[in-house]
Amino acid sequence: MARKRFDDSSCSVARALNEVGDWWSLLIVLHAMYGTRRFVDFQQELGIAKNILCDRLGRLVDNGVLRKVDVGEHGSRFEYRLTDKGRDLFPVVIALRQWGDKWNPAPEQEALDLRDRATGRPVQTVLVRDADGQPLSIRDVFMPEDSLPEAKKG
Amino acid sequence: MARKRFDDSSCSVARALNEVGDWWSLLIVLHAMYGTRRFVDFQQELGIAKNILCDRLGRLVDNGVLRKVDVGEHGSRFEYRLTDKGRDLFPVVIALRQWGDKWNPAPEQEALDLRDRATGRPVQTVLVRDADGQPLSIRDVFMPEDSLPEAKKG
DNA sequence: TAAATCTGGTTTTAAGATGCAACCCTATTC
DNA sequence: GAATAGGGTTGCATCTTAAAACCAGATTTA
């Protein structure tokens, strides 16, 4: 049997992974954040098969991460644009990018250089912070009992 | 052919997804953060097939996200513990959890209640911030040209 | 001491997912 | 009228996955 789905999981991470947790979806969202909007551009930039791209774009649209806009300029032309829900993946994508840059740096590539448009200064590393803004590690936090994950619920 | 791999991709997100971008790996890391360490516990909590768990644990160990520790107490017993690299996924996992809680809330479940151990106060939403700590949206940032992704490189 | 159990893991089998190439249809350009 | 571009579907070979059966070492139970 093939991939298990988690639609009914009580764990929101599992449900989130259901929407953007496969190989291509998050890369599509990433490129959408970089500015890509059209089918052929996604296809060429990602090197993804057309049928898979079709499927993933459709699923992302169904899940409200992208929306399909008919820009009827020259024949049938569409754009896939991020929704608010999709844009809200910004911290996730950037955190993952920073993790990758830190732990799997490409030999000949500099790390993500993402800058504040207003000041030109680099953005901070994405961290979990306490109410005062101080960084927290996993050892600095706890969860009240009833929010712990249960067996079989992921 | 099956899944494409991105080991040589110049995009660190693609390389990161290569390590933790499949269905189970990030859930395993999540549960490791919740405190799970043993094979059988992962298996029961996640409801994952043993062969898949075997494969994923091995891959996470190979990638330096977990390390396998022989705790030879009673026969052959091992623990899978997060490395620094694995712990560094904390912001990624929490950001994803918060995204899921916001956009796909479970009907009968409260959102993540993660609290600062020192003060008991809830942690902040994980955000991308500028040098002064102000939240930035995707529209507030830019990338210098040479850090843009190139075609075929993901 | 033999039987049952725990733990971590491999093998087998089928149902699904993926990648590639080929094809389709519409609209536009040459 | 032919060639091209955009967006998509179909068919097929191949790979991955899930579930369950099986395995082996160590340990508790009877």
Coordinates of C-alpha atoms (C1' of nucleotides) in Angstrom, one line a residue:
Chain A
M1 CA 0.0 0.0 0.0
A2 CA 1.1 3.5 -0.7
R3 CA 1.5 6.6 1.3
K4 CA -0.4 7.0 4.4
R5 CA -2.5 10.1 4.8
F6 CA -3.1 12.1 7.9
D7 CA -6.2 14.1 7.2
D8 CA -7.9 13.1 10.4
S9 CA -4.8 13.2 12.5
S10 CA -5.1 15.2 15.7
C11 CA -1.6 16.5 15.2
S12 CA -1.5 19.6 13.2
V13 CA 2.1 19.0 12.1
A14 CA 0.8 15.8 10.5
R15 CA -2.0 17.7 8.9
A16 CA 0.3 20.4 7.7
L17 CA 2.6 17.8 6.2
N18 CA -0.4 16.4 4.4
E19 CA -0.6 19.6 2.5
V20 CA 3.0 20.6 1.9
G21 CA 4.9 17.7 3.2
D22 CA 5.7 15.9 0.0
W23 CA 8.8 16.4 -2.1
W24 CA 7.6 19.0 -4.5
S25 CA 4.9 21.1 -2.8
L26 CA 7.2 23.0 -0.5
L27 CA 9.6 23.7 -3.3
I28 CA 6.7 25.0 -5.4
V29 CA 5.7 27.3 -2.6
L30 CA 9.4 28.4 -2.3
H31 CA 9.6 29.3 -5.9
A32 CA 6.2 31.0 -5.7
M33 CA 7.8 33.2 -3.0
Y34 CA 10.7 33.9 -5.3
G35 CA 8.2 35.2 -7.8
T36 CA 7.4 32.3 -10.1
R37 CA 3.8 32.2 -11.2
R38 CA 3.4 30.3 -14.4
F39 CA 3.2 26.6 -15.1
V40 CA 6.1 26.5 -17.6
D41 CA 8.3 28.5 -15.3
F42 CA 7.7 26.2 -12.4
Q43 CA 8.4 23.3 -14.7
Q44 CA 11.7 24.6 -15.9
E45 CA 13.0 25.9 -12.7
L46 CA 12.1 22.8 -10.7
G47 CA 12.8 20.2 -13.4
I48 CA 9.5 18.6 -12.5
A49 CA 7.4 16.3 -14.7
K50 CA 4.3 18.0 -16.0
N51 CA 1.9 15.6 -14.7
I52 CA 3.3 15.8 -11.2
L53 CA 3.4 19.6 -11.4
C54 CA -0.3 19.5 -12.5
D55 CA -1.2 17.4 -9.6
R56 CA 0.7 19.4 -7.0
L57 CA -0.5 22.8 -8.2
G58 CA -4.0 21.4 -8.2
R59 CA -3.6 20.1 -4.7
L60 CA -2.1 23.3 -3.4
V61 CA -5.0 25.2 -5.0
D62 CA -7.5 22.8 -3.4
N63 CA -5.8 23.3 0.0
G64 CA -5.9 27.1 -0.4
V65 CA -2.1 27.6 -0.5
L66 CA -2.2 28.9 -4.1
R67 CA -5.0 30.3 -6.2
K68 CA -5.3 29.9 -9.9
V69 CA -5.8 33.2 -11.7
D70 CA -6.8 33.4 -15.4
V71 CA -4.7 36.0 -17.0
G72 CA -6.3 35.7 -20.4
E73 CA -3.7 37.7 -22.2
H74 CA -2.6 35.3 -25.0
G75 CA -4.9 32.4 -25.2
S76 CA -5.4 30.2 -22.1
R77 CA -2.9 31.4 -19.6
F78 CA -2.9 31.1 -15.9
E79 CA -1.0 32.2 -12.9
Y80 CA -0.6 30.4 -9.6
R81 CA -0.3 33.0 -6.9
L82 CA 0.2 32.6 -3.2
T83 CA -2.8 33.1 -0.9
D84 CA -2.4 34.5 2.6
K85 CA -2.3 30.9 3.8
G86 CA 0.6 30.2 1.4
R87 CA 2.4 33.4 2.3
D88 CA 2.1 32.3 5.9
L89 CA 4.5 29.5 5.1
F90 CA 7.3 32.2 4.9
P91 CA 8.8 31.5 8.3
V92 CA 8.7 27.7 7.7
V93 CA 10.5 28.0 4.4
I94 CA 13.0 30.5 5.7
A95 CA 13.7 28.4 8.8
L96 CA 14.2 25.4 6.6
R97 CA 16.5 27.3 4.3
Q98 CA 18.6 28.6 7.2
W99 CA 18.8 25.1 8.6
G100 CA 20.0 23.8 5.3
D101 CA 22.5 26.6 4.9
K102 CA 23.9 25.9 8.3
W103 CA 24.1 22.1 8.2
N104 CA 24.4 21.3 4.6
P105 CA 26.1 24.2 3.0
A106 CA 26.7 23.9 -0.7
P107 CA 30.4 24.0 -1.4
E108 CA 30.3 26.8 -4.0
Q109 CA 27.3 28.7 -2.7
E110 CA 26.8 31.4 -0.2
A111 CA 24.1 31.1 2.3
L112 CA 20.7 32.7 2.0
D113 CA 21.1 36.4 1.7
L114 CA 17.6 37.7 2.5
R115 CA 17.4 41.4 3.3
D116 CA 14.9 43.9 4.7
R117 CA 13.7 45.9 1.8
A118 CA 13.4 49.0 3.9
T119 CA 16.9 49.0 5.5
G120 CA 18.9 46.6 3.3
R121 CA 20.0 44.7 6.4
P122 CA 19.9 40.9 6.6
V123 CA 17.1 39.2 8.3
Q124 CA 17.6 37.4 11.6
T125 CA 17.8 33.7 12.0
V126 CA 14.3 32.3 12.6
L127 CA 14.0 31.2 16.2
V128 CA 11.5 30.2 18.8
R129 CA 11.3 33.1 21.2
D130 CA 9.7 33.7 24.6
A131 CA 7.3 36.4 25.4
D132 CA 10.2 38.9 25.8
G133 CA 11.8 37.9 22.5
Q134 CA 14.6 35.9 24.0
P135 CA 15.6 32.8 22.0
L136 CA 14.4 29.5 23.3
S137 CA 15.8 26.0 22.7
I138 CA 13.9 22.8 22.9
R139 CA 15.2 22.4 26.4
D140 CA 13.8 25.7 27.5
V141 CA 10.1 24.8 26.8
F142 CA 7.5 22.5 28.0
M143 CA 4.0 21.5 27.1
P144 CA 1.1 21.2 29.5
E145 CA 0.1 17.6 29.7
D146 CA -3.0 17.7 27.6
S147 CA -1.3 19.1 24.5
L148 CA 1.1 16.1 24.3
P149 CA 0.7 13.9 21.3
E150 CA -1.1 10.6 21.9
A151 CA -0.3 7.2 20.5
K152 CA -1.6 6.6 17.0
K153 CA -2.3 10.2 16.5
G154 CA 1.0 11.4 15.3
Chain B
M1 CA 11.2 6.3 -12.2
A2 CA 10.5 7.1 -8.6
R3 CA 11.3 10.1 -6.5
K4 CA 13.9 12.5 -7.7
R5 CA 16.7 13.3 -5.3
F6 CA 18.3 16.6 -4.8
D7 CA 21.6 15.7 -3.2
D8 CA 23.5 17.9 -5.6
S9 CA 21.0 20.7 -5.8
S10 CA 22.4 24.1 -5.3
C11 CA 19.2 25.0 -3.3
S12 CA 19.6 24.3 0.3
V13 CA 15.9 23.9 0.8
A14 CA 15.9 21.1 -1.7
R15 CA 18.8 19.5 0.1
A16 CA 17.1 20.0 3.4
L17 CA 14.0 18.4 2.1
N18 CA 16.2 15.5 1.0
E19 CA 16.9 14.8 4.6
V20 CA 13.6 15.6 6.4
G21 CA 11.2 16.3 3.6
D22 CA 9.4 13.0 3.4
W23 CA 6.3 12.1 5.2
W24 CA 7.7 10.4 8.2
S25 CA 11.1 12.0 8.9
L26 CA 9.9 15.3 10.3
L27 CA 7.2 13.5 12.4
I28 CA 10.0 11.3 13.8
V29 CA 12.0 14.4 14.6
L30 CA 8.9 16.0 16.1
H31 CA 8.3 13.1 18.4
A32 CA 12.0 12.9 19.3
M33 CA 11.5 16.5 20.5
Y34 CA 8.6 15.5 22.5
G35 CA 10.9 13.0 24.2
T36 CA 10.5 9.7 22.3
R37 CA 13.7 7.8 22.0
R38 CA 13.0 4.1 21.4
F39 CA 12.1 2.1 18.4
V40 CA 8.9 0.7 19.7
D41 CA 7.8 4.0 21.1
F42 CA 8.2 5.7 17.8
Q43 CA 6.4 2.8 16.2
Q44 CA 3.4 2.9 18.5
E45 CA 3.1 6.7 18.7
L46 CA 3.3 7.2 15.0
G47 CA 1.6 4.1 13.8
I48 CA 4.4 3.6 11.3
A49 CA 5.3 0.3 9.7
K50 CA 8.5 -1.1 11.2
N51 CA 10.4 -1.4 7.9
I52 CA 9.7 2.3 7.1
L53 CA 10.7 3.3 10.6
C54 CA 13.9 1.3 10.3
D55 CA 14.7 3.0 7.0
R56 CA 13.8 6.5 8.2
L57 CA 15.7 6.2 11.5
G58 CA 18.7 4.9 9.6
R59 CA 18.6 7.7 7.2
L60 CA 18.2 10.3 9.9
V61 CA 21.2 8.8 11.6
D62 CA 23.2 8.8 8.4
N63 CA 22.3 12.5 7.9
G64 CA 23.4 13.4 11.4
V65 CA 19.9 14.4 12.6
L66 CA 19.7 11.6 15.1
R67 CA 22.4 9.4 16.7
K68 CA 21.9 5.8 17.7
V69 CA 23.0 5.1 21.2
D70 CA 23.4 1.6 22.6
V71 CA 21.8 1.5 26.0
G72 CA 22.7 -2.1 26.7
E73 CA 20.5 -2.4 29.8
H74 CA 18.4 -5.4 28.9
G75 CA 19.7 -7.1 25.8
S76 CA 19.9 -5.2 22.6
R77 CA 18.4 -1.8 23.2
F78 CA 19.0 1.4 21.4
E79 CA 17.9 4.9 21.7
Y80 CA 17.7 7.4 19.0
R81 CA 18.6 10.9 20.2
L82 CA 18.6 14.2 18.6
T83 CA 21.9 15.7 17.6
D84 CA 22.6 19.4 17.6
K85 CA 21.7 19.4 14.0
G86 CA 18.4 17.7 14.8
R87 CA 17.6 20.1 17.6
D88 CA 18.2 22.9 15.3
L89 CA 15.0 21.9 13.5
F90 CA 13.1 23.2 16.4
P91 CA 12.1 26.5 14.8
V92 CA 11.1 24.6 11.6
V93 CA 8.9 22.2 13.4
I94 CA 7.3 24.8 15.6
A95 CA 6.7 27.1 12.7
L96 CA 5.0 24.3 10.8
R97 CA 3.0 23.4 13.9
Q98 CA 1.8 27.0 14.3
W99 CA 0.9 27.2 10.6
G100 CA -1.1 24.0 10.9
D101 CA -2.9 25.3 14.0
K102 CA -3.7 28.5 12.3
W103 CA -4.9 27.3 8.9
N104 CA -6.1 23.7 9.6
P105 CA -7.2 23.7 13.2
A106 CA -8.5 20.4 14.4
P107 CA -12.1 20.8 15.5
E108 CA -11.8 19.4 18.9
Q109 CA -8.2 20.3 19.7
E110 CA -6.6 23.4 21.1
A111 CA -3.6 24.9 19.4
L112 CA 0.0 24.2 20.4
D113 CA 0.5 25.3 23.9
L114 CA 4.2 25.6 24.2
R115 CA 5.6 27.5 27.2
D116 CA 8.8 28.9 28.5
R117 CA 10.0 26.6 31.2
A118 CA 11.4 29.5 33.1
T119 CA 8.4 31.8 33.1
G120 CA 5.5 29.6 32.2
R121 CA 4.5 32.0 29.5
P122 CA 3.6 30.9 25.9
V123 CA 6.2 31.2 23.2
Q124 CA 5.8 33.7 20.4
T125 CA 4.7 32.9 16.9
V126 CA 7.8 32.0 14.9
L127 CA 8.4 34.9 12.4
V128 CA 11.0 36.2 10.1
R129 CA 12.4 39.4 11.7
D130 CA 14.6 42.2 10.7
A131 CA 17.7 43.3 12.4
D132 CA 15.7 45.2 15.0
G133 CA 13.4 42.3 15.7
Q134 CA 10.4 43.6 13.7
P135 CA 8.3 41.0 11.9
L136 CA 8.8 40.9 8.1
S137 CA 6.5 39.5 5.5
I138 CA 7.6 38.1 2.2
R139 CA 6.8 41.5 0.6
D140 CA 9.2 43.2 3.0
V141 CA 12.3 41.4 1.9
F142 CA 14.5 41.0 -1.2
M143 CA 17.4 38.9 -2.3
P144 CA 20.5 40.2 -4.0
E145 CA 20.5 38.9 -7.5
D146 CA 23.1 36.3 -7.2
S147 CA 21.3 34.4 -4.5
L148 CA 18.2 33.8 -6.7
P149 CA 17.5 30.2 -7.6
E150 CA 18.5 29.2 -11.1
A151 CA 16.6 27.0 -13.5
K152 CA 17.0 23.3 -13.1
K153 CA 18.6 23.8 -9.7
G154 CA 15.5 23.8 -7.5
Chain C
dT1 C1' 14.8 -25.6 31.4
dA2 C1' 11.2 -24.7 28.2
dA3 C1' 7.9 -21.3 26.7
dA4 C1' 6.5 -16.8 26.1
dT5 C1' 8.0 -11.8 25.5
dC6 C1' 10.5 -7.8 24.3
dT7 C1' 13.2 -5.4 21.0
dG8 C1' 15.1 -4.2 16.7
dG9 C1' 15.1 -5.6 12.2
dT10 C1' 14.6 -8.0 7.3
dT11 C1' 11.6 -10.1 3.7
dT12 C1' 7.5 -10.5 0.9
dT13 C1' 3.7 -8.8 -1.5
dA14 C1' 0.3 -5.5 -3.3
dA15 C1' -1.2 -1.1 -3.9
dG16 C1' 0.3 3.6 -5.2
dA17 C1' 3.3 7.3 -6.6
dT18 C1' 6.7 9.0 -9.8
dG19 C1' 9.2 10.2 -14.2
dC20 C1' 9.3 10.3 -18.9
dA21 C1' 7.6 10.6 -23.4
dA22 C1' 3.9 11.1 -26.4
dC23 C1' -0.2 13.2 -27.5
dC24 C1' -4.2 16.9 -27.3
dC25 C1' -6.3 21.3 -27.8
dT26 C1' -6.4 26.2 -28.0
dA27 C1' -4.5 30.4 -29.4
dT28 C1' -0.8 33.1 -31.3
dT29 C1' 2.9 34.2 -34.4
dC30 C1' 5.4 33.8 -38.7
Chain D
dG1 C1' -1.0 27.3 -43.5
dA2 C1' 2.8 25.8 -40.6
dA3 C1' 5.2 26.2 -36.6
dT4 C1' 5.2 27.4 -31.8
dA5 C1' 3.8 28.2 -26.9
dG6 C1' 0.9 27.3 -22.9
dG7 C1' -1.4 24.0 -20.1
dG8 C1' -2.8 19.7 -19.6
dT9 C1' -3.9 14.3 -20.0
dT10 C1' -2.7 9.5 -20.9
dG11 C1' 0.2 5.2 -20.9
dC12 C1' 3.7 2.7 -19.2
dA13 C1' 7.9 1.1 -16.7
dT14 C1' 10.0 1.7 -12.4
dC15 C1' 10.4 2.8 -7.7
dT16 C1' 8.4 3.5 -3.0
dT17 C1' 5.4 2.3 0.5
dA18 C1' 2.4 -0.3 4.0
dA19 C1' 1.2 -4.2 6.2
dA20 C1' 2.1 -8.4 7.9
dA21 C1' 5.0 -12.4 8.3
dC22 C1' 9.2 -13.9 9.8
dC23 C1' 13.8 -13.8 12.3
dA24 C1' 17.2 -13.7 16.0
dG25 C1' 19.3 -12.3 20.4
dA26 C1' 18.3 -11.5 25.2
dT27 C1' 15.1 -11.9 29.2
dT28 C1' 11.5 -12.7 32.0
dT29 C1' 7.9 -16.2 33.4
dA30 C1' 6.3 -20.7 34.5

